Structures are given as C-alpha cells and as structure tokens.
PDB file of C-alpha atoms and ligand atoms in Angstrom:
ATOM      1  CA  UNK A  29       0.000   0.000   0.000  1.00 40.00           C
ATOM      2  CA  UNK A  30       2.566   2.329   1.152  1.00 42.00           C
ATOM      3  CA  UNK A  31       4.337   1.992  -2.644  1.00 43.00           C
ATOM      4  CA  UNK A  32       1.421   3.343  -4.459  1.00 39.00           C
ATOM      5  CA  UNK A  33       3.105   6.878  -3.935  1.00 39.00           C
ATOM      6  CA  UNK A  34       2.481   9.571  -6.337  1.00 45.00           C
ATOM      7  CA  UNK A  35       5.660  10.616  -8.456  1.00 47.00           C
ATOM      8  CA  UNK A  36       5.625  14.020  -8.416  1.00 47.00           C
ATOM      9  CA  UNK A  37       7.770  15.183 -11.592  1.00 48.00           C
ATOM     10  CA  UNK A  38      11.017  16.095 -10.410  1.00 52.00           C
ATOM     11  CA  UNK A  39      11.980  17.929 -13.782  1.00 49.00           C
ATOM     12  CA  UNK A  40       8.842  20.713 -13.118  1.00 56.00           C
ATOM     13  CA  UNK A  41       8.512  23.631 -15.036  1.00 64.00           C
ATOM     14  CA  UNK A  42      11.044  24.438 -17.847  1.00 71.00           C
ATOM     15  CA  UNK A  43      12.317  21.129 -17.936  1.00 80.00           C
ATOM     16  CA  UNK A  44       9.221  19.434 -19.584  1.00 84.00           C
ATOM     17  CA  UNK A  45       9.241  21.687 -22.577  1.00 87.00           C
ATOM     18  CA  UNK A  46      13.323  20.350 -23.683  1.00 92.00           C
ATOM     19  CA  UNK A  47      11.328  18.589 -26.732  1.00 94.00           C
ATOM     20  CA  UNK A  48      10.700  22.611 -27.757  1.00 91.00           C
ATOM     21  CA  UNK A  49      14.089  23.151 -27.810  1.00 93.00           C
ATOM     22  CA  UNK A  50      14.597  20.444 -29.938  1.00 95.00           C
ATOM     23  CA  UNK A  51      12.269  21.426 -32.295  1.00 95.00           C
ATOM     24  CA  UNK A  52      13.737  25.034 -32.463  1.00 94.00           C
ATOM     25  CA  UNK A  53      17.369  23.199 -33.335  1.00 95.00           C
ATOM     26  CA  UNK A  54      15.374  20.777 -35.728  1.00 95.00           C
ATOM     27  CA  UNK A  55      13.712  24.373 -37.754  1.00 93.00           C
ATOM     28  CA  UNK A  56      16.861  25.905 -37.462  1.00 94.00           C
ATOM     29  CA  UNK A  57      18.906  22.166 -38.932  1.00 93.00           C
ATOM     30  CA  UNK A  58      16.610  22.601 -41.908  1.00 90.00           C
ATOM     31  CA  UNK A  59      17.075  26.500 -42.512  1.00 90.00           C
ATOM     32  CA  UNK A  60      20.852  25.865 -41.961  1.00 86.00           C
ATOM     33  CA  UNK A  61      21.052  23.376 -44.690  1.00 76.00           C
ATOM     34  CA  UNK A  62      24.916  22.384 -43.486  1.00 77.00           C
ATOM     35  CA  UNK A  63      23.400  20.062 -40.885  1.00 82.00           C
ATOM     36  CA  UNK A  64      22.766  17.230 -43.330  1.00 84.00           C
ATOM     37  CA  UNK A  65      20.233  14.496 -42.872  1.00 88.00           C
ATOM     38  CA  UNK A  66      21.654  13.440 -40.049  1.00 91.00           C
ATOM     39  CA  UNK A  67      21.199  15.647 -37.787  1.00 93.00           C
ATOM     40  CA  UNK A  68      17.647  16.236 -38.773  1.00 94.00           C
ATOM     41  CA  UNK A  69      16.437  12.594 -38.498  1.00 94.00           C
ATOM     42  CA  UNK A  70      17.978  12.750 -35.111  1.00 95.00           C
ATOM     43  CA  UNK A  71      16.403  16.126 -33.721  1.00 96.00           C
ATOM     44  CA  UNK A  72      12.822  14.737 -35.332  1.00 97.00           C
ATOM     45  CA  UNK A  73      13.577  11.702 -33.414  1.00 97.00           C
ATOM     46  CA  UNK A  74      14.348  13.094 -30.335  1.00 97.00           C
ATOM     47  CA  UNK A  75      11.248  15.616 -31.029  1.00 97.00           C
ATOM     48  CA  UNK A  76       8.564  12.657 -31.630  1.00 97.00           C
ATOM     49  CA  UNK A  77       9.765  10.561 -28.913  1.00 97.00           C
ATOM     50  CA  UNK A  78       8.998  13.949 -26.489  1.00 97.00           C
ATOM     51  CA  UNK A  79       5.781  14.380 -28.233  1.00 97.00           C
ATOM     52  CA  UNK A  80       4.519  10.868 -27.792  1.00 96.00           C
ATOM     53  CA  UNK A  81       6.311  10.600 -24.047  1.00 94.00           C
ATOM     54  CA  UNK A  82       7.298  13.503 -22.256  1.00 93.00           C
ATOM     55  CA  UNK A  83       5.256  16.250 -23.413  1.00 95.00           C
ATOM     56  CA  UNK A  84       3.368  17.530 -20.939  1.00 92.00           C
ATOM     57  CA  UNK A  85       0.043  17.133 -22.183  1.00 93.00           C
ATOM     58  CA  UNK A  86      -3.639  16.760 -20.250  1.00 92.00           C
ATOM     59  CA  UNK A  87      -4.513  13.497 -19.516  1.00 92.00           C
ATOM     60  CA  UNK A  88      -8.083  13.349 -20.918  1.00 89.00           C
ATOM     61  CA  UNK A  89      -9.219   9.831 -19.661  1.00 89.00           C
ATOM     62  CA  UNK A  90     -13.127   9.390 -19.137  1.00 85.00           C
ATOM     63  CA  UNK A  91     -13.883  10.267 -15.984  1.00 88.00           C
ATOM     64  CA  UNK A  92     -17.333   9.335 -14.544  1.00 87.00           C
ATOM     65  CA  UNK A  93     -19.514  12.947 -13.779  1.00 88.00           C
ATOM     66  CA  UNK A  94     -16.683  14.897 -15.888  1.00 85.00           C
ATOM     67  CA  UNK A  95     -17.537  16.356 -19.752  1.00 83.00           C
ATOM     68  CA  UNK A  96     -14.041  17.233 -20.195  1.00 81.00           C
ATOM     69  CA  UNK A  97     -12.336  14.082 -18.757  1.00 88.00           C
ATOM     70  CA  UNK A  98      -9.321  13.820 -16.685  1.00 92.00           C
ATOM     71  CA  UNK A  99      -7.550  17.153 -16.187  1.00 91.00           C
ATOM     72  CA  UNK A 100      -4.154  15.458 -14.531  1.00 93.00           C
ATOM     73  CA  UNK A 101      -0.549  16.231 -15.976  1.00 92.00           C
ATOM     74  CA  UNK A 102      -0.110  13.599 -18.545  1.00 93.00           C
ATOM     75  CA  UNK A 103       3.055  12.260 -19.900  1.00 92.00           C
ATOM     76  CA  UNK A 104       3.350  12.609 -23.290  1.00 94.00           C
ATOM     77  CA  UNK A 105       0.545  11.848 -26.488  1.00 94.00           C
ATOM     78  CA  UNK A 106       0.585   8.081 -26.260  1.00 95.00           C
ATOM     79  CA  UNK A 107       0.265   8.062 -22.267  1.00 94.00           C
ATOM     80  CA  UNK A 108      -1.869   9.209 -19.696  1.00 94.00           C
ATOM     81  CA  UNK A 109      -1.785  10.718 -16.040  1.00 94.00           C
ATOM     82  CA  UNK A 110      -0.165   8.801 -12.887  1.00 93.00           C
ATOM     83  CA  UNK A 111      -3.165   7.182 -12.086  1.00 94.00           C
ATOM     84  CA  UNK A 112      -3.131   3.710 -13.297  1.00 93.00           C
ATOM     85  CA  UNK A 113      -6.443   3.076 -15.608  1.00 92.00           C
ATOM     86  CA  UNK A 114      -5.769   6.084 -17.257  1.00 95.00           C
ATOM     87  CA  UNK A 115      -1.697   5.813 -17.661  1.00 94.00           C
ATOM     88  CA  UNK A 116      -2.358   2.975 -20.965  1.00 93.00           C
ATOM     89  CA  UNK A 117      -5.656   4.358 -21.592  1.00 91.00           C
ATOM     90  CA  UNK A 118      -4.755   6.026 -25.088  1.00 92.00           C
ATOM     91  CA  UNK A 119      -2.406   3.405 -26.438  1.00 92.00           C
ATOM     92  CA  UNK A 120      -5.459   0.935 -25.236  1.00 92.00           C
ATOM     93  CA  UNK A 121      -8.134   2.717 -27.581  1.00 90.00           C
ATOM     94  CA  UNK A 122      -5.966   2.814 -29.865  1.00 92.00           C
ATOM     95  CA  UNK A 123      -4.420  -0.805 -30.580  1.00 93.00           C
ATOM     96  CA  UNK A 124      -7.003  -2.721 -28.447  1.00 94.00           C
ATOM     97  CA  UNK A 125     -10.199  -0.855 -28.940  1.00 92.00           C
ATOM     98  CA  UNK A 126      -9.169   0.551 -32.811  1.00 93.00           C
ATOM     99  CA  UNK A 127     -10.872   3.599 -32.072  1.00 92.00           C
ATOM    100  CA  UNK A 128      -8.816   5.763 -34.114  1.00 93.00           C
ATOM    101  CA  UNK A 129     -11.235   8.778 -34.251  1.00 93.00           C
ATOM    102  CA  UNK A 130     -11.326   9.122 -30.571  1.00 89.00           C
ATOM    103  CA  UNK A 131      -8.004   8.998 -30.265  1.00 91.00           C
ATOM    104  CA  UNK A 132      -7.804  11.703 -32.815  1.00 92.00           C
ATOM    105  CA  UNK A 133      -9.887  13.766 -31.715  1.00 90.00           C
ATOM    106  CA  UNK A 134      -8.221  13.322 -28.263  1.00 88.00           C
ATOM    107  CA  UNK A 135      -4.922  14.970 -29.816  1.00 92.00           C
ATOM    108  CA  UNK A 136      -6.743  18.033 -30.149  1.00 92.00           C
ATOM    109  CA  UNK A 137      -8.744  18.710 -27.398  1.00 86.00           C
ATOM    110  CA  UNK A 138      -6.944  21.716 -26.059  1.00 87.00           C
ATOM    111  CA  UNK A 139      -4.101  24.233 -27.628  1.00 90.00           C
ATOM    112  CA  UNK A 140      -1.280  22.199 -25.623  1.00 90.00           C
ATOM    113  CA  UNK A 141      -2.275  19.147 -27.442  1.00 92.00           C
ATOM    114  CA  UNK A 142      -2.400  20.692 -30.383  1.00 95.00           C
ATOM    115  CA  UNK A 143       0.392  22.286 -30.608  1.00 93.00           C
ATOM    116  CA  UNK A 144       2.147  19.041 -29.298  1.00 95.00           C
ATOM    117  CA  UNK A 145       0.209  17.028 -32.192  1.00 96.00           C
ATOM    118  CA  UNK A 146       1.661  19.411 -34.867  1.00 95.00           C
ATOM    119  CA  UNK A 147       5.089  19.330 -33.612  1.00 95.00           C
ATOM    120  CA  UNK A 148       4.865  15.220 -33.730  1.00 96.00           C
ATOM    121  CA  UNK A 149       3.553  15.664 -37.247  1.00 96.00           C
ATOM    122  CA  UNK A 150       6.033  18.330 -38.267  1.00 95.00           C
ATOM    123  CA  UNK A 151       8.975  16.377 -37.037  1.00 96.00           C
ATOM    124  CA  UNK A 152       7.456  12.934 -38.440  1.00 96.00           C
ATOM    125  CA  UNK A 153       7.388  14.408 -41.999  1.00 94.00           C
ATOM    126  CA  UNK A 154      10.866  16.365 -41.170  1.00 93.00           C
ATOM    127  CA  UNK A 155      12.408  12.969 -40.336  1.00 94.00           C
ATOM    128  CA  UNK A 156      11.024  11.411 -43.141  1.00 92.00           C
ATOM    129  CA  UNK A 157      11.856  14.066 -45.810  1.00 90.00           C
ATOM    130  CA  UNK A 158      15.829  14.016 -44.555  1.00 89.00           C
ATOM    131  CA  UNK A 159      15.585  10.420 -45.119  1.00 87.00           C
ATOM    132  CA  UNK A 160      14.571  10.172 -48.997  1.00 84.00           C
ATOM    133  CA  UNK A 161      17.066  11.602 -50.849  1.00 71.00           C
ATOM    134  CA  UNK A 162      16.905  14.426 -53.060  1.00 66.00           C
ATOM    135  CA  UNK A 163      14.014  15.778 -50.581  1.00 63.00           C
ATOM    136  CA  UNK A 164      16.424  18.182 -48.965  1.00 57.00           C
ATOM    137  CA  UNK A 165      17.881  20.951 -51.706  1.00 53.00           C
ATOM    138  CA  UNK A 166      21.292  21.223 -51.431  1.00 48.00           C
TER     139      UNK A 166
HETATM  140 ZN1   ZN B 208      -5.891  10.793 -15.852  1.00 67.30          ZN
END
C-alpha cells in the first residue's frame, strides 16, 4: 500500500518543454542546410519521442460525472496521467479498442495538445523528408 506513492515530476517547469528546444534546433537544422540528414532525423527523433512521451500534455481519460475528462498532468501523447487506468488508456483505444477517431480527436482537445500534435507531425514528416534523398535541396 505504502508503494502506491504519487511521483511528483522532479523535472517541473522548464524542464518538460526540452522537446521545444529540440524542435527550435530541428527548424533551425533545416534552414541551416549544413546540418545534413543526419542531424535532422535525429532532432525529429528526439522531437517525436517527447511528443509521444514527455510532453506535458492533459490526460483526458473518461472520468465518470466529468464532460471534459481527466484534467491530470499527462506524460506525453501516447500516455496518460499517474493514475493507473488512465496511464495505458490512449495506447489501449488505440491498438485494443481501434478507435482511431477518438483517439484523434483526443490529440486536439486543447491548444497544448495541439500544438504538441503538430510538432509530432512536423517532425514525423521532417524525419522522413531528410531520409529520402533528393528531398532536402542542397
Ligand atoms: Zn488521468
């Protein structure tokens, strides 16, 4: 019982935005065209894996009596807040429950998510431009 402690994030604040920064270096990798490929698929890497884990997003998980759903800190697109039924519950309605629309619609249901969900697109089609050749104008 005593385990079932709540992690509070450690990295607060600032620190929860870094995937920002690397989207600022990935913009300014594809302005600067002496990065190369490279670098870009990297920084879109490092980008998506933020969006999809880290960013702090809300939760959104039904929650009985609540329109809006759960307003907790999630972690990330793909994950949800630190309570357990809700930490899987996007991934879950996703691959289990194929419910792509509501998971879509999910990604946009407030300007943090969206702005997340366009910086995992953005860097998706970034990182996938850099790696077809000829894509990238030398
Ligand atoms: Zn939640």
């Amino acid at each position: 019982m005593a385990t079932s402690g709540v992690k509070s994030s450690r990295l607060g604040g600032l620190g929860q935005w870094w995937g920002v920064i690397a989207a600022a270096l990935l913009v300014a990798a594809w302005i600067n065209k002496a990065a190369g490929p490279v670098v870009v698929v990297s920084l879109s890497s490092l980008v998506l894996i933020w969006c999809f884990f880290q960013a702090p997003v809300t939760c959104g998980a039904p929650v009985r009596g609540r329109e809006d759903g759960c307003r907790n800190n999630a972690t990330g697109l793909l994950m949800g807040c630190h309570i357990r039924q809700h930490r899987w519950q996007k991934l879950k309605l996703l691959i289990v429950r194929r419910r792509v629309r509501e998971f879509c619609t999910g990604l946009f249901s407030d300007g943090k998510e969206t702005l997340v969900t366009l910086a995992a697109v953005g860097s998706f089609i970034s990182g996938l431009a850099a790696l077809i050749p000829g894509v990238i104008v030398h």
